[in-house]
Coordinates of C-alpha atoms in Angstrom, one line a residue:
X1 CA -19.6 12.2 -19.7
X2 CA -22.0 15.2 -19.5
X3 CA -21.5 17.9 -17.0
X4 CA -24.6 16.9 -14.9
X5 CA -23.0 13.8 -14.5
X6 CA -19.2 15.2 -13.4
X7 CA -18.3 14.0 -9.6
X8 CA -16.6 17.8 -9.6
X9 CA -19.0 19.7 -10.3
X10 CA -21.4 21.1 -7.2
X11 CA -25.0 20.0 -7.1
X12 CA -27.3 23.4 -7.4
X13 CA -30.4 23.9 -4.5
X14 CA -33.1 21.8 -5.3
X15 CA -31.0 19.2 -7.1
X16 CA -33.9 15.9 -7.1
X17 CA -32.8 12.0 -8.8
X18 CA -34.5 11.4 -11.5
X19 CA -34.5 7.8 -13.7
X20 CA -32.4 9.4 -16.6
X21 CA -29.7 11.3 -14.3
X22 CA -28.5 9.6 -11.2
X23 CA -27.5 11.6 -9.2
X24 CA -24.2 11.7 -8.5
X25 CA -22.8 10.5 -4.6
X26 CA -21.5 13.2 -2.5
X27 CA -17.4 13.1 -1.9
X28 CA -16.5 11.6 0.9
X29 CA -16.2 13.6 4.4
X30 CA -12.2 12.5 4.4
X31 CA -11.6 13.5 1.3
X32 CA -10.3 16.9 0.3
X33 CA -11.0 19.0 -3.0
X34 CA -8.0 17.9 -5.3
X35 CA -5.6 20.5 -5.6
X36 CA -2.3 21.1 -7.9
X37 CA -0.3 18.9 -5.3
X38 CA -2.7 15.9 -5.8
X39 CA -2.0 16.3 -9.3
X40 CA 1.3 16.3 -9.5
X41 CA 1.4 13.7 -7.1
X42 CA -1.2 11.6 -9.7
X43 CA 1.6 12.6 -12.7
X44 CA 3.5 9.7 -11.2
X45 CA 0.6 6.8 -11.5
X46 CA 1.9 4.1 -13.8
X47 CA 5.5 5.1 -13.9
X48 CA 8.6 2.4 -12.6
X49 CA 8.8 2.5 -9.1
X50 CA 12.3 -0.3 -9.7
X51 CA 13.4 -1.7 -13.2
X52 CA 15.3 -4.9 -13.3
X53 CA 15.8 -5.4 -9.5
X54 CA 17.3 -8.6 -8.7
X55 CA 17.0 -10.2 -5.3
X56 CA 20.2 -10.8 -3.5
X57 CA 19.9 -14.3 -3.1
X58 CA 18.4 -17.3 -5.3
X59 CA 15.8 -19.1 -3.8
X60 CA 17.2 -20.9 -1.3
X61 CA 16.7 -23.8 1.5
X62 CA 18.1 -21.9 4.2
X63 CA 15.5 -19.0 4.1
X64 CA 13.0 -21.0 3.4
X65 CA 13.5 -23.3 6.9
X66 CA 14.5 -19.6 8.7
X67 CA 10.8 -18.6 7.9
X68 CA 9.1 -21.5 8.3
X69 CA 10.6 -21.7 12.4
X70 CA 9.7 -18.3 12.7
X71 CA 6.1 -19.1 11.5
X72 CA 5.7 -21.9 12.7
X73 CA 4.6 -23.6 9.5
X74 CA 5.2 -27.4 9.2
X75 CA 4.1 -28.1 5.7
X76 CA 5.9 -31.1 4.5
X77 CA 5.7 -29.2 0.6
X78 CA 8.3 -26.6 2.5
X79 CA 11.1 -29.1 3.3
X80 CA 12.7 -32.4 1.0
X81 CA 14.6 -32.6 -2.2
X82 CA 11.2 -31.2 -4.0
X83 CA 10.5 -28.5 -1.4
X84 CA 8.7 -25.3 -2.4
X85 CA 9.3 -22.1 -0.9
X86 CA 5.6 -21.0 0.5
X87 CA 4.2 -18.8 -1.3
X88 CA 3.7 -15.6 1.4
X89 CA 7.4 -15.2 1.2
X90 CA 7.2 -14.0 -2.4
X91 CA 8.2 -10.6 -1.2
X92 CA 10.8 -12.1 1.0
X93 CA 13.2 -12.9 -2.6
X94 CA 13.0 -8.9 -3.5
X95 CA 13.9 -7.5 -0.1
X96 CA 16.9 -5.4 -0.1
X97 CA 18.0 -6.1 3.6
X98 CA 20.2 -4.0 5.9
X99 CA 22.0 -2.9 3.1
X100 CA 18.7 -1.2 1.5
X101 CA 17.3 -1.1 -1.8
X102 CA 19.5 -0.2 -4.9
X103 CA 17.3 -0.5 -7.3
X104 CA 14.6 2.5 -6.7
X105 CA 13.4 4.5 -9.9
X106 CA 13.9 8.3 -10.1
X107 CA 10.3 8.6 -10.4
X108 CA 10.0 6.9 -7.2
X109 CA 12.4 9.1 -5.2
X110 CA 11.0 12.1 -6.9
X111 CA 7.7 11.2 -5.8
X112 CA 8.9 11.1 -2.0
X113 CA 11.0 13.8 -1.9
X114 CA 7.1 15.6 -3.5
X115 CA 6.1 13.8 -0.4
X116 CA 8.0 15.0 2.4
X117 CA 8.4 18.9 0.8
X118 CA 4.8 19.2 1.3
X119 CA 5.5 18.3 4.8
X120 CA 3.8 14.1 4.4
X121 CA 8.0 13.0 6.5
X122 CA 6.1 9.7 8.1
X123 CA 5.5 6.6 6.6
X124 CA 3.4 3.6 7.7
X125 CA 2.6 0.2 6.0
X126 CA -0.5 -0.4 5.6
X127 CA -1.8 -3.8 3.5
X128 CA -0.7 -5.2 1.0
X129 CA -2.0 -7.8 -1.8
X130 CA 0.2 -11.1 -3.3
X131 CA -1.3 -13.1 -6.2
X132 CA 0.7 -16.2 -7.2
X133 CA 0.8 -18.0 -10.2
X134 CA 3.7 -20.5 -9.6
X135 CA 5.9 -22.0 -7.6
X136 CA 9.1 -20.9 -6.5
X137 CA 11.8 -23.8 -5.8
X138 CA 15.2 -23.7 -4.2
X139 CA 17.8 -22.8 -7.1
X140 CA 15.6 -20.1 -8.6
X141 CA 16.9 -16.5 -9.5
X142 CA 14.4 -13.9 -8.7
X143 CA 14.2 -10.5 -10.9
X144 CA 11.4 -8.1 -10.3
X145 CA 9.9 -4.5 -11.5
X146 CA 7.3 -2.4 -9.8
X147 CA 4.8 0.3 -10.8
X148 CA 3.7 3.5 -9.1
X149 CA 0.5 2.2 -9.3
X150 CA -2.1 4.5 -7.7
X151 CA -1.3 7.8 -5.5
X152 CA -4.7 9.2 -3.4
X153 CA -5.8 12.1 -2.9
X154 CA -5.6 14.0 0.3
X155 CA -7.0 11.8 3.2
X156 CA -7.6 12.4 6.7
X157 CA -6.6 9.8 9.1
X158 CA -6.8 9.0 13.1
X159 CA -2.5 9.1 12.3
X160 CA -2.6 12.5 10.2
X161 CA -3.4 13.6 6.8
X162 CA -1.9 11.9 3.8
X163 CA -1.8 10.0 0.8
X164 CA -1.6 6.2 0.0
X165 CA 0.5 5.4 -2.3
X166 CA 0.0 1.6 -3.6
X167 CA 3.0 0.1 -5.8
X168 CA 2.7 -3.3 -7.4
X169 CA 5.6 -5.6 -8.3
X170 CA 5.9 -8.5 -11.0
X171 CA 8.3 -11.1 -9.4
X172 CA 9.4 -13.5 -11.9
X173 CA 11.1 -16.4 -11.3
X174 CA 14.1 -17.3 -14.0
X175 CA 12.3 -14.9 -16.2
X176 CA 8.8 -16.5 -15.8
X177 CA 6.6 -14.7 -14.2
X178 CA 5.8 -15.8 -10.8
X179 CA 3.3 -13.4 -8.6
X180 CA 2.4 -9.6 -8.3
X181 CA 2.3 -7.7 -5.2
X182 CA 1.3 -4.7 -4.1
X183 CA 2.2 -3.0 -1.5
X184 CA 0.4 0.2 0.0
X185 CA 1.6 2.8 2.3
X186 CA 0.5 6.2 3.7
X187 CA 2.7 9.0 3.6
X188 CA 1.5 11.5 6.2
X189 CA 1.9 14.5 8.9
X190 CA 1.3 13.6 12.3
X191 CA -1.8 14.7 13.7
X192 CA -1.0 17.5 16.3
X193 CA -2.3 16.2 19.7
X194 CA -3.5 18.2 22.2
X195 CA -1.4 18.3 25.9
X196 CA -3.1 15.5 27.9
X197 CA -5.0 17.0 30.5
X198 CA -4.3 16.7 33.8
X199 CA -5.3 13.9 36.3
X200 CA -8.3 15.0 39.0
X201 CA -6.8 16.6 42.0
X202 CA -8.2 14.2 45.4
X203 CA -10.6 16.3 47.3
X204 CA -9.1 17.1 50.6
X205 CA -10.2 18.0 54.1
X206 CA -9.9 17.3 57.7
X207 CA -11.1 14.3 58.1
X208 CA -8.9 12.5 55.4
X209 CA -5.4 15.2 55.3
X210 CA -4.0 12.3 57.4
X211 CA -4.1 10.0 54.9
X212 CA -2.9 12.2 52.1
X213 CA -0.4 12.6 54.4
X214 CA 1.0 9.3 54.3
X215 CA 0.5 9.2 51.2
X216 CA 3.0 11.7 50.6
X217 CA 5.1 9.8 52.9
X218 CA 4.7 6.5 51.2
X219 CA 3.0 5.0 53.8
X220 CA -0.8 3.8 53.4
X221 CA -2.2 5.0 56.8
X222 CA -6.0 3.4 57.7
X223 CA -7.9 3.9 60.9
X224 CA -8.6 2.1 64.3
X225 CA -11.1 2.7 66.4
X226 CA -9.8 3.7 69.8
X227 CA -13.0 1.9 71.0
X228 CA -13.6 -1.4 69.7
X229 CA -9.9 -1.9 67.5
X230 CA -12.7 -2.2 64.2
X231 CA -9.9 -1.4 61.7
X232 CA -11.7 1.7 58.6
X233 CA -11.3 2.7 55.4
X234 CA -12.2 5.0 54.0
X235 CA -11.3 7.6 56.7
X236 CA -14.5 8.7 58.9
X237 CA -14.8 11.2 61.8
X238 CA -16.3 8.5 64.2
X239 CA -16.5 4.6 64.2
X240 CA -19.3 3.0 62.1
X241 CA -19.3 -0.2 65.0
X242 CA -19.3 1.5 68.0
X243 CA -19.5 5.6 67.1
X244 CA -16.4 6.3 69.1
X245 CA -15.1 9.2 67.8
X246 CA -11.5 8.2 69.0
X247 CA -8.8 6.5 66.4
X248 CA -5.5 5.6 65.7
X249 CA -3.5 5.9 62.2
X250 CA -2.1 2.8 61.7
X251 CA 0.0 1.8 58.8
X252 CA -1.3 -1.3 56.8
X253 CA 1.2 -4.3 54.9
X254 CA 0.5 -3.0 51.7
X255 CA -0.7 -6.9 51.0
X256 CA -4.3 -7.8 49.8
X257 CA -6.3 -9.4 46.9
X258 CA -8.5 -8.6 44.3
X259 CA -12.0 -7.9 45.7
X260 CA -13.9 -7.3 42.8
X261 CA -12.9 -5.1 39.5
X262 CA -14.2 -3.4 36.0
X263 CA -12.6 -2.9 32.8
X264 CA -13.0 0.8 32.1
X265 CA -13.4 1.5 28.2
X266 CA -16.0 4.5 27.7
X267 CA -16.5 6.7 28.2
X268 CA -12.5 8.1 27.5
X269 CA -12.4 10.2 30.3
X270 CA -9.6 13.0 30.1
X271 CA -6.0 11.7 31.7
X272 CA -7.1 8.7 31.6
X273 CA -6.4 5.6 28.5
X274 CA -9.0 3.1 28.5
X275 CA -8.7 0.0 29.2
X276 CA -7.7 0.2 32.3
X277 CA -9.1 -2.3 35.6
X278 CA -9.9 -1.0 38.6
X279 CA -10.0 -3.1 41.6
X280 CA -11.7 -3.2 44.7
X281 CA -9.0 -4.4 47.0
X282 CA -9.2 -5.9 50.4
X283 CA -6.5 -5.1 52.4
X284 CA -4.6 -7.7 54.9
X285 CA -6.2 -5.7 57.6
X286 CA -9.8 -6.3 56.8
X287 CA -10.7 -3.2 54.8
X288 CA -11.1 -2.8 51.7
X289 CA -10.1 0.8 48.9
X290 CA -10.7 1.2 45.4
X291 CA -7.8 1.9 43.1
X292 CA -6.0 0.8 39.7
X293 CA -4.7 -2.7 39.1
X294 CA -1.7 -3.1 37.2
X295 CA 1.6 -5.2 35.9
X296 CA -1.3 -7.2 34.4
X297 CA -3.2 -6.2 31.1
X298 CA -6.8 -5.1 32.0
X299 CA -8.4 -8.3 30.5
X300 CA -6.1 -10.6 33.1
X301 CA -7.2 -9.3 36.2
X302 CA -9.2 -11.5 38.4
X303 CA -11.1 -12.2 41.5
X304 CA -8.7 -13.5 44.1
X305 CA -5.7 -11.8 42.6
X306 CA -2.7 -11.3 44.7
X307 CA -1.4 -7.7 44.8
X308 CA 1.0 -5.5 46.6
X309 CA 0.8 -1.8 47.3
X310 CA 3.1 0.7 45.1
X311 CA 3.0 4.3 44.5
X312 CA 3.1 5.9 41.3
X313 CA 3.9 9.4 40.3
X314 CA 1.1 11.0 38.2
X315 CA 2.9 14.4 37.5
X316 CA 5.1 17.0 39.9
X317 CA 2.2 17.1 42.0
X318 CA 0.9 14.0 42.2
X319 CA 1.6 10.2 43.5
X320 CA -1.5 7.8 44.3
X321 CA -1.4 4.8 45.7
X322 CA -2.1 2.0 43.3
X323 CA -1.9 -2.0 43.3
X324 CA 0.9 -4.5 41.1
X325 CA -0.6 -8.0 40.9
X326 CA 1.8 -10.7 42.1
X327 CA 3.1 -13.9 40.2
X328 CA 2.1 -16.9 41.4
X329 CA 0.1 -15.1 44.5
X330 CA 3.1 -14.7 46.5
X331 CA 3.0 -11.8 48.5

């Protein structure tokens, strides 16, 4: 490969493609420049991750009706005096169980323990790849190796930064050779997250302290006009039926139904986790007041919902009043 050509090597100012040089694409944004830890870490590629491991049970009936209830896969093949096991559970014959694996190279743990020195402690599965070539019936003694077959370099994920590490395995079957598969995880450090910022205070002044108030109290206080009884929310100096300025707090059931709602996904506002629905709820009294829907998830919610009135602590400072939906719309 000529140098114009190397993926290392910095394009100069002016660089232009031409037919007889291609240019070369740039490295990806998540990638970092390799560095002496990548390639130590790349030393391992292609050594034994497990030599002779031999799964702790033969091929058996039992397992194979265990899975099949949990997947709830009928396939006559799977059951019968010339039942298969199905194939997805090739990696279910190598598994080592509560017990754990005894069969793990050195390489393997040296590789790891490279891993979590350089601070990369948490693990998380992330695909994996089966290819089978035959078979596997009841009776039938499994025996596997696996490779270290790939380590990355230095990625940035939404979890942290890290390296994949992909292994593959060669299951045979009574010393046949059955299926491969590999299995890839990422070794990373958690991404440090920033403290979640605090929930909007409520604006408040005289003509709504009352109902902060209650709040406080647990109690969700609306108005009546003095008036014409027309019951208000939300509060209001003077009556918008009669203009009276003269009310009454009055405490309401804490019963209603779902008015009307939205799911809330963007934008992510800070303090706040989208999804999340927020309903317009009419109150057993007549009025109606905006505020979260839950014991639902956000894509249940409906018009017509029954809810009930609880109170949830935000932080120290903080309780709002918020809305459960009810089974069965009893109330």
């Amino acid at each position: 490969m000529s140098a114009s050509n190397d993926p290392a090597r910095p394009k100069e100012p002016g660089h232009r493609k031409v037919p007889a040089r291609p240019r070369v694409p740039a490295r990806p944004a998540e990638e970092a420049p390799p560095s002496d830890l990548t390639a130590r870490l790349k030393a391992y590629e292609g050594r034994p991750a497990a030599t002779a491991g031999v799964g702790k049970d033969p091929v058996n009936a039992a397992m194979i009706r265990h899975w099949c209830e949990a997947m709830g896969d009928a396939c006559p093949a799977y059951s019968g005096p010339d039942a298969i096991a199905p194939p997805a559970m090739l990696q279910v014959w190598t598994m080592g169980g509560l017990s754990g694996h005894t069969d793990r190279s050195a390489a393997y743990e040296e590789l790891f323990g490279l891993l979590d020195g350089a601070g990369f402690t948490s693990v998380v599965a992330t695909d994996c790849e089966q290819e089978y070539l035959r078979p596997l019936r009841p009776g039938e003694r499994i025996t596997f190796d696996a490779v270290i077959e790939s380590v990355s370099e230095r990625k940035t994920t939404k979890l942290g930064a890290g390296h994949f590490v992909t292994t593959r395995m060669d299951v045979r079957a009574d010393g046949e050779l059955a299926g491969t598969h590999r299995f890839r995880i990422l070794k990373y450090a958690p991404a440090r997250t920033e403290p979640k910022a605090a929930r909007p205070r409520p604006v408040i002044n005289r003509d709504n302290a009352g109902f902060w108030e209650g709040v406080r109290q647990h109690r969700l206080l609306i108005q009546r006009c003095d008036g014409c009884g027309t019951p208000r929310f939300p509060w209001l100096p003077g009556c918008h039926a009669c203009g009276s300025p003269d009310w009454t707090a009055v405490e309401a059931s804490g019963t209603g139904t779902v008015h009307s709602y939205v799911v809330m996904h963007h934008p992510p506002f800070p303090a706040f986790d989208p999804p999340y629905a927020v309903g317009l709820i009419e109150l057993a009294e007549g009025v109606r007041m905006v505020s979260n829907v839950i014991g639902v998830p956000h894509d249940k919610v409906r018009i017509g919902m029954a809810v009930r009135l609880e109170f949830l602590r935000v932080d120290a400072e903080l309780e709002l009043p918020v809305f459960r939906a009810v089974e069965d719309g009893a109330v």
